[in-house]
Coordinates of N, CA and C in Angstrom, one line a residue:
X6 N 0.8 -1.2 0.0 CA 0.0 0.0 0.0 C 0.9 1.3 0.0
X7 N 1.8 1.5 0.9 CA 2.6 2.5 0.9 C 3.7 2.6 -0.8
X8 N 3.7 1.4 -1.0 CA 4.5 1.5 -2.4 C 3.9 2.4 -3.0
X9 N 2.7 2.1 -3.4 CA 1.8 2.0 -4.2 C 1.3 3.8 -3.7
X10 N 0.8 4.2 -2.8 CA 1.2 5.6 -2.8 C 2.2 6.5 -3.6
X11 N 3.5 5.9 -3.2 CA 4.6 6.4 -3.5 C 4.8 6.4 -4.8
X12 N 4.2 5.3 -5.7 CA 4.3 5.0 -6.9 C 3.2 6.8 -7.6
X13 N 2.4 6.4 -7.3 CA 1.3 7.3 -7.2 C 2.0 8.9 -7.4
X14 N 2.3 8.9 -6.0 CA 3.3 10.4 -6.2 C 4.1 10.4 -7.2
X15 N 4.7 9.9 -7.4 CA 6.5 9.9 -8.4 C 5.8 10.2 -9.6
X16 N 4.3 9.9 -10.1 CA 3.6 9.8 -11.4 C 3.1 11.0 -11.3
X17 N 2.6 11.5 -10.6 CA 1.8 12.9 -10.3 C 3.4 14.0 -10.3
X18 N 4.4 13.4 -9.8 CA 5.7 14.3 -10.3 C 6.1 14.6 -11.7
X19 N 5.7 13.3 -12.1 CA 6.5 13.3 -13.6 C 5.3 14.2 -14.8
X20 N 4.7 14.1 -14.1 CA 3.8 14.6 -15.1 C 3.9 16.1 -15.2
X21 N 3.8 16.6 -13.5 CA 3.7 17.9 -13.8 C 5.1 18.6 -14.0
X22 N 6.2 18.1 -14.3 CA 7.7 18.2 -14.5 C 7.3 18.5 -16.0
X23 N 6.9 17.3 -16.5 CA 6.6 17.8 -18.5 C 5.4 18.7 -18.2
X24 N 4.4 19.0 -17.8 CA 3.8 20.1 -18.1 C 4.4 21.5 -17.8
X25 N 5.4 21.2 -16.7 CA 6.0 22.9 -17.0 C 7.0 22.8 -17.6
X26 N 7.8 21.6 -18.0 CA 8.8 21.8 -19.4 C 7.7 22.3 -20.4
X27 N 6.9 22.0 -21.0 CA 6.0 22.4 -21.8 C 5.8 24.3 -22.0
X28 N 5.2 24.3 -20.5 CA 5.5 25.9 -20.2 C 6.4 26.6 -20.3
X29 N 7.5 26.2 -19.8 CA 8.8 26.7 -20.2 C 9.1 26.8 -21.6
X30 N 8.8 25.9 -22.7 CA 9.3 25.7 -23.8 C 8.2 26.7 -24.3
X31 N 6.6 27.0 -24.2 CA 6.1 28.4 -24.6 C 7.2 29.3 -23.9
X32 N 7.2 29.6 -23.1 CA 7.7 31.1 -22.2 C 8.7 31.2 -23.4
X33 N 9.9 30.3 -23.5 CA 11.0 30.4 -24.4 C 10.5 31.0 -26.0
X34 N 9.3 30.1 -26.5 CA 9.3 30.7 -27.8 C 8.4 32.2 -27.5
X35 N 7.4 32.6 -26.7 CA 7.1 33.9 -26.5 C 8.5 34.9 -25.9
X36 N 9.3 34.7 -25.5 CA 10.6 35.5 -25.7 C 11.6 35.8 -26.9
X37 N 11.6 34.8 -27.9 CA 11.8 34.7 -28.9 C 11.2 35.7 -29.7
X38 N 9.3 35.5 -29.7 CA 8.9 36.1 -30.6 C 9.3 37.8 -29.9
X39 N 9.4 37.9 -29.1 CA 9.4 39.4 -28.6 C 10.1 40.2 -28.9
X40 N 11.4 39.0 -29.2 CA 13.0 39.7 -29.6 C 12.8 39.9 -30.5
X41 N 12.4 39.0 -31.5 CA 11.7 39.2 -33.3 C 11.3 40.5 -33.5
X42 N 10.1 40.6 -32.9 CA 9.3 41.9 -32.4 C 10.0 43.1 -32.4
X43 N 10.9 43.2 -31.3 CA 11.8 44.0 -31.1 C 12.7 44.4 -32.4
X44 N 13.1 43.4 -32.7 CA 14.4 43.9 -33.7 C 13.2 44.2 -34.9
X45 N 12.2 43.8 -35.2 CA 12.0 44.1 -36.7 C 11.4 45.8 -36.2
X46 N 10.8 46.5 -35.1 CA 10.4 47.4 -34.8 C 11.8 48.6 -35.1
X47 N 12.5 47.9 -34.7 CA 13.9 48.8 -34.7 C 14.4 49.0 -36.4
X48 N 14.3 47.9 -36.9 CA 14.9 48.6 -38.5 C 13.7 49.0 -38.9
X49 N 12.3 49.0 -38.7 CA 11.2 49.8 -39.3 C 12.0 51.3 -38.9
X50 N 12.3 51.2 -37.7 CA 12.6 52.9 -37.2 C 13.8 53.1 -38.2
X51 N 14.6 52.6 -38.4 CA 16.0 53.2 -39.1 C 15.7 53.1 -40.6
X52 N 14.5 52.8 -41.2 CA 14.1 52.6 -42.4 C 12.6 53.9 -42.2
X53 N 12.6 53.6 -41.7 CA 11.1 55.0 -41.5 C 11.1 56.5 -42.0
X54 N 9.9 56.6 -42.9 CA 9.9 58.2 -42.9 C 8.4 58.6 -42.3
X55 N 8.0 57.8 -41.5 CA 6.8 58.0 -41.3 C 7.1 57.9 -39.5
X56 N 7.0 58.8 -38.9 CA 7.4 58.3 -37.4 C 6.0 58.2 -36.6
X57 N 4.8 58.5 -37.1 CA 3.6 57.9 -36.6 C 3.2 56.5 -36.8
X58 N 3.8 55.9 -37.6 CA 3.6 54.9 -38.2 C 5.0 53.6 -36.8
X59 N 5.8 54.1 -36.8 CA 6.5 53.8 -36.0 C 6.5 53.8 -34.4
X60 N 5.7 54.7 -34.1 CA 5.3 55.3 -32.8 C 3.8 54.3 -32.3
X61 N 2.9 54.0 -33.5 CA 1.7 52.8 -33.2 C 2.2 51.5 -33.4
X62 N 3.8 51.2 -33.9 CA 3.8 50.1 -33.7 C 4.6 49.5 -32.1
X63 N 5.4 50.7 -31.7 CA 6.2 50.6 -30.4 C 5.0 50.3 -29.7
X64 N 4.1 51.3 -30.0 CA 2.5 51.0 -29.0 C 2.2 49.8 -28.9
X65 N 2.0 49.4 -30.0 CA 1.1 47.6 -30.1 C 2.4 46.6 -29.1
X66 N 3.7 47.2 -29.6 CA 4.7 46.2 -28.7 C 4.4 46.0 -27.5
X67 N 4.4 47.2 -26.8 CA 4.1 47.7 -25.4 C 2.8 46.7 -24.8
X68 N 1.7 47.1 -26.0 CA 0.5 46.2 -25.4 C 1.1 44.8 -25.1
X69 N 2.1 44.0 -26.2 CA 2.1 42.6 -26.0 C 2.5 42.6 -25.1
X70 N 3.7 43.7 -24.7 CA 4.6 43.3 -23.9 C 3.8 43.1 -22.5
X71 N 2.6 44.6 -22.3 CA 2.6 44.2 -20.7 C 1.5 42.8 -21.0
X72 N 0.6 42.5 -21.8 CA -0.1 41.0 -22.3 C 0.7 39.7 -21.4
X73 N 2.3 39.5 -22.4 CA 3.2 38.6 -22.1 C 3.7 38.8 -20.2
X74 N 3.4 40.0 -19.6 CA 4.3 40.0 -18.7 C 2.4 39.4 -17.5
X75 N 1.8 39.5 -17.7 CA 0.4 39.1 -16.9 C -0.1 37.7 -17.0
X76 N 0.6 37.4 -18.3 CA 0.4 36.0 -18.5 C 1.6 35.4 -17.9
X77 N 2.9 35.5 -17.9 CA 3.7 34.9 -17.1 C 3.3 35.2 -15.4
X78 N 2.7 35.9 -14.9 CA 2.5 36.0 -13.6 C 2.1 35.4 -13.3
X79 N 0.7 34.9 -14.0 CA 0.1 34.1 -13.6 C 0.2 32.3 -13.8
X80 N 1.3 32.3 -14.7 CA 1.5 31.2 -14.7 C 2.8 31.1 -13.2
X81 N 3.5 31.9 -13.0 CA 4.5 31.9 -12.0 C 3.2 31.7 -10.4
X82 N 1.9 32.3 -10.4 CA 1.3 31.3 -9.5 C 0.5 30.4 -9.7
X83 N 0.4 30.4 -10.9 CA -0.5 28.5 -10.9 C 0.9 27.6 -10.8
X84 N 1.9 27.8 -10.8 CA 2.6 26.4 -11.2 C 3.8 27.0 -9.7
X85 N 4.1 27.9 -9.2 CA 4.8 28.4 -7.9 C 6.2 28.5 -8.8
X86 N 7.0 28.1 -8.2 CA 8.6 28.1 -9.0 C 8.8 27.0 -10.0
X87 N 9.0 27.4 -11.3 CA 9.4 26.3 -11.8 C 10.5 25.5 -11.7
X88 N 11.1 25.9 -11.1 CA 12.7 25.1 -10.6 C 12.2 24.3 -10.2
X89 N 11.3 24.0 -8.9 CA 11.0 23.5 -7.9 C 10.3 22.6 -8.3
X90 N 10.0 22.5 -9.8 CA 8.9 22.0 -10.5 C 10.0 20.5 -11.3
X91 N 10.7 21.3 -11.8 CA 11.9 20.9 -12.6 C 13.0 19.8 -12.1
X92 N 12.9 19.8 -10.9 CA 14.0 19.5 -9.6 C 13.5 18.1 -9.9
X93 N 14.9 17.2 -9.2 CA 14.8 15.5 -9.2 C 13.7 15.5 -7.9
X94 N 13.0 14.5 -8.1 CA 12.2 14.0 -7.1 C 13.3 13.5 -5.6
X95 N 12.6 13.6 -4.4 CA 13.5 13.3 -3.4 C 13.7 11.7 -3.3
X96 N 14.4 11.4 -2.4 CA 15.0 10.0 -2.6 C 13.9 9.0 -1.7
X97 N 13.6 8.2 -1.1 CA 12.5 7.9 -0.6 C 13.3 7.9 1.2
X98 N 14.5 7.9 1.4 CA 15.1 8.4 2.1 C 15.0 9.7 3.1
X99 N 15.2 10.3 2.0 CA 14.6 11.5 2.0 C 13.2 11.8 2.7
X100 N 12.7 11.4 1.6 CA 10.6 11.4 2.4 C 10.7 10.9 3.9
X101 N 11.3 9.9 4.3 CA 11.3 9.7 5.6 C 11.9 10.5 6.5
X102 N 13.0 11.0 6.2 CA 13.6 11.8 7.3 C 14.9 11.2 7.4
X103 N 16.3 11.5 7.0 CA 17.2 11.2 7.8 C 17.3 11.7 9.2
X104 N 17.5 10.9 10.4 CA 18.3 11.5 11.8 C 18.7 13.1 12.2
X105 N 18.4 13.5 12.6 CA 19.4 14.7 13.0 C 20.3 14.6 14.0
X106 N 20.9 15.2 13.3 CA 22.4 15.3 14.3 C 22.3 16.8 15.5
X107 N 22.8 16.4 16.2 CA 23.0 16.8 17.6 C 24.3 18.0 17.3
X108 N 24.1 19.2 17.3 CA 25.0 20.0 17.3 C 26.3 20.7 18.6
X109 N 27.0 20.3 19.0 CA 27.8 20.6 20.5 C 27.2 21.6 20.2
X110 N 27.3 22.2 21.8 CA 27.1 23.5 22.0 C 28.5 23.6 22.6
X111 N 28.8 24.9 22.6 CA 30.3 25.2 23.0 C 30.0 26.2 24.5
X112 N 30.3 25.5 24.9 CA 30.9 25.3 26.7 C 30.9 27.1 27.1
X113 N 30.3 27.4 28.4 CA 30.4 28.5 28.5 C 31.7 28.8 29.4
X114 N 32.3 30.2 29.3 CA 34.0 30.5 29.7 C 33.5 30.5 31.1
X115 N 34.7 30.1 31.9 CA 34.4 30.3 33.6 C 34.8 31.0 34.2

Protein backbone atom coordinates (compact mmCIF):
# COMPACT_ATOMS: atom_id res chain seq x y z
CA UNK A 1 0.00 0.00 0.00
CA UNK A 2 2.61 2.47 0.91
CA UNK A 3 4.46 1.46 -2.42
CA UNK A 4 1.77 2.02 -4.21
CA UNK A 5 1.21 5.63 -2.79
CA UNK A 6 4.61 6.44 -3.52
CA UNK A 7 4.34 4.99 -6.85
CA UNK A 8 1.34 7.34 -7.22
CA UNK A 9 3.29 10.35 -6.20
CA UNK A 10 6.46 9.88 -8.39
CA UNK A 11 3.65 9.79 -11.36
CA UNK A 12 1.76 12.94 -10.28
CA UNK A 13 5.66 14.29 -10.28
CA UNK A 14 6.50 13.25 -13.57
CA UNK A 15 3.79 14.62 -15.11
CA UNK A 16 3.68 17.94 -13.83
CA UNK A 17 7.65 18.24 -14.47
CA UNK A 18 6.63 17.76 -18.50
CA UNK A 19 3.85 20.12 -18.13
CA UNK A 20 6.00 22.94 -17.00
CA UNK A 21 8.81 21.84 -19.42
CA UNK A 22 6.01 22.42 -21.83
CA UNK A 23 5.46 25.89 -20.17
CA UNK A 24 8.84 26.75 -20.20
CA UNK A 25 9.32 25.73 -23.81
CA UNK A 26 6.09 28.36 -24.61
CA UNK A 27 7.74 31.08 -22.18
CA UNK A 28 10.99 30.42 -24.45
CA UNK A 29 9.35 30.71 -27.75
CA UNK A 30 7.15 33.94 -26.53
CA UNK A 31 10.63 35.47 -25.75
CA UNK A 32 11.77 34.71 -28.85
CA UNK A 33 8.88 36.11 -30.64
CA UNK A 34 9.36 39.41 -28.61
CA UNK A 35 12.98 39.69 -29.60
CA UNK A 36 11.73 39.20 -33.28
CA UNK A 37 9.34 41.94 -32.44
CA UNK A 38 11.83 44.03 -31.08
CA UNK A 39 14.39 43.91 -33.73
CA UNK A 40 11.97 44.06 -36.68
CA UNK A 41 10.40 47.35 -34.78
CA UNK A 42 13.91 48.79 -34.67
CA UNK A 43 14.87 48.55 -38.51
CA UNK A 44 11.25 49.80 -39.32
CA UNK A 45 12.60 52.93 -37.23
CA UNK A 46 15.97 53.24 -39.06
CA UNK A 47 14.07 52.62 -42.43
CA UNK A 48 11.11 55.00 -41.52
CA UNK A 49 9.85 58.22 -42.92
CA UNK A 50 6.81 57.99 -41.29
CA UNK A 51 7.44 58.28 -37.43
CA UNK A 52 3.60 57.88 -36.59
CA UNK A 53 3.56 54.90 -38.16
CA UNK A 54 6.51 53.77 -35.98
CA UNK A 55 5.27 55.33 -32.77
CA UNK A 56 1.72 52.76 -33.15
CA UNK A 57 3.77 50.05 -33.65
CA UNK A 58 6.17 50.61 -30.38
CA UNK A 59 2.50 51.03 -28.96
CA UNK A 60 1.08 47.65 -30.12
CA UNK A 61 4.74 46.23 -28.69
CA UNK A 62 4.07 47.73 -25.39
CA UNK A 63 0.49 46.22 -25.44
CA UNK A 64 2.11 42.56 -26.04
CA UNK A 65 4.62 43.26 -23.86
CA UNK A 66 2.56 44.15 -20.67
CA UNK A 67 -0.11 40.98 -22.33
CA UNK A 68 3.22 38.64 -22.10
CA UNK A 69 4.29 40.05 -18.68
CA UNK A 70 0.44 39.10 -16.86
CA UNK A 71 0.40 36.01 -18.48
CA UNK A 72 3.68 34.91 -17.12
CA UNK A 73 2.53 36.01 -13.58
CA UNK A 74 0.07 34.06 -13.62
CA UNK A 75 1.45 31.19 -14.65
CA UNK A 76 4.51 31.89 -11.95
CA UNK A 77 1.33 31.35 -9.53
CA UNK A 78 -0.46 28.53 -10.86
CA UNK A 79 2.61 26.36 -11.19
CA UNK A 80 4.82 28.37 -7.92
CA UNK A 81 8.64 28.13 -8.96
CA UNK A 82 9.39 26.28 -11.78
CA UNK A 83 12.75 25.12 -10.63
CA UNK A 84 11.03 23.47 -7.88
CA UNK A 85 8.90 21.96 -10.48
CA UNK A 86 11.93 20.89 -12.56
CA UNK A 87 14.02 19.52 -9.62
CA UNK A 88 14.79 15.48 -9.17
CA UNK A 89 12.20 14.03 -7.07
CA UNK A 90 13.53 13.34 -3.38
CA UNK A 91 15.02 10.00 -2.58
CA UNK A 92 12.47 7.88 -0.60
CA UNK A 93 15.07 8.36 2.14
CA UNK A 94 14.58 11.51 1.98
CA UNK A 95 10.57 11.42 2.39
CA UNK A 96 11.35 9.75 5.62
CA UNK A 97 13.58 11.84 7.31
CA UNK A 98 17.19 11.25 7.83
CA UNK A 99 18.30 11.48 11.80
CA UNK A 100 19.40 14.68 13.03
CA UNK A 101 22.44 15.34 14.25
CA UNK A 102 23.04 16.78 17.61
CA UNK A 103 25.05 19.95 17.32
CA UNK A 104 27.81 20.56 20.50
CA UNK A 105 27.11 23.53 22.01
CA UNK A 106 30.26 25.23 23.03
CA UNK A 107 30.91 25.34 26.71
CA UNK A 108 30.43 28.51 28.49
CA UNK A 109 33.96 30.46 29.74
CA UNK A 110 34.35 30.32 33.65
Amino acid sequence: RSLDGQLEIVRDRVARQREAGDKLAYLDAELERLRQQVELIREQALLAHDAGGVARTIDALGDTLGESSRWIAEQRQLLGEVDDLLSEPPSPSALIGAPKRRVPQAEEPS
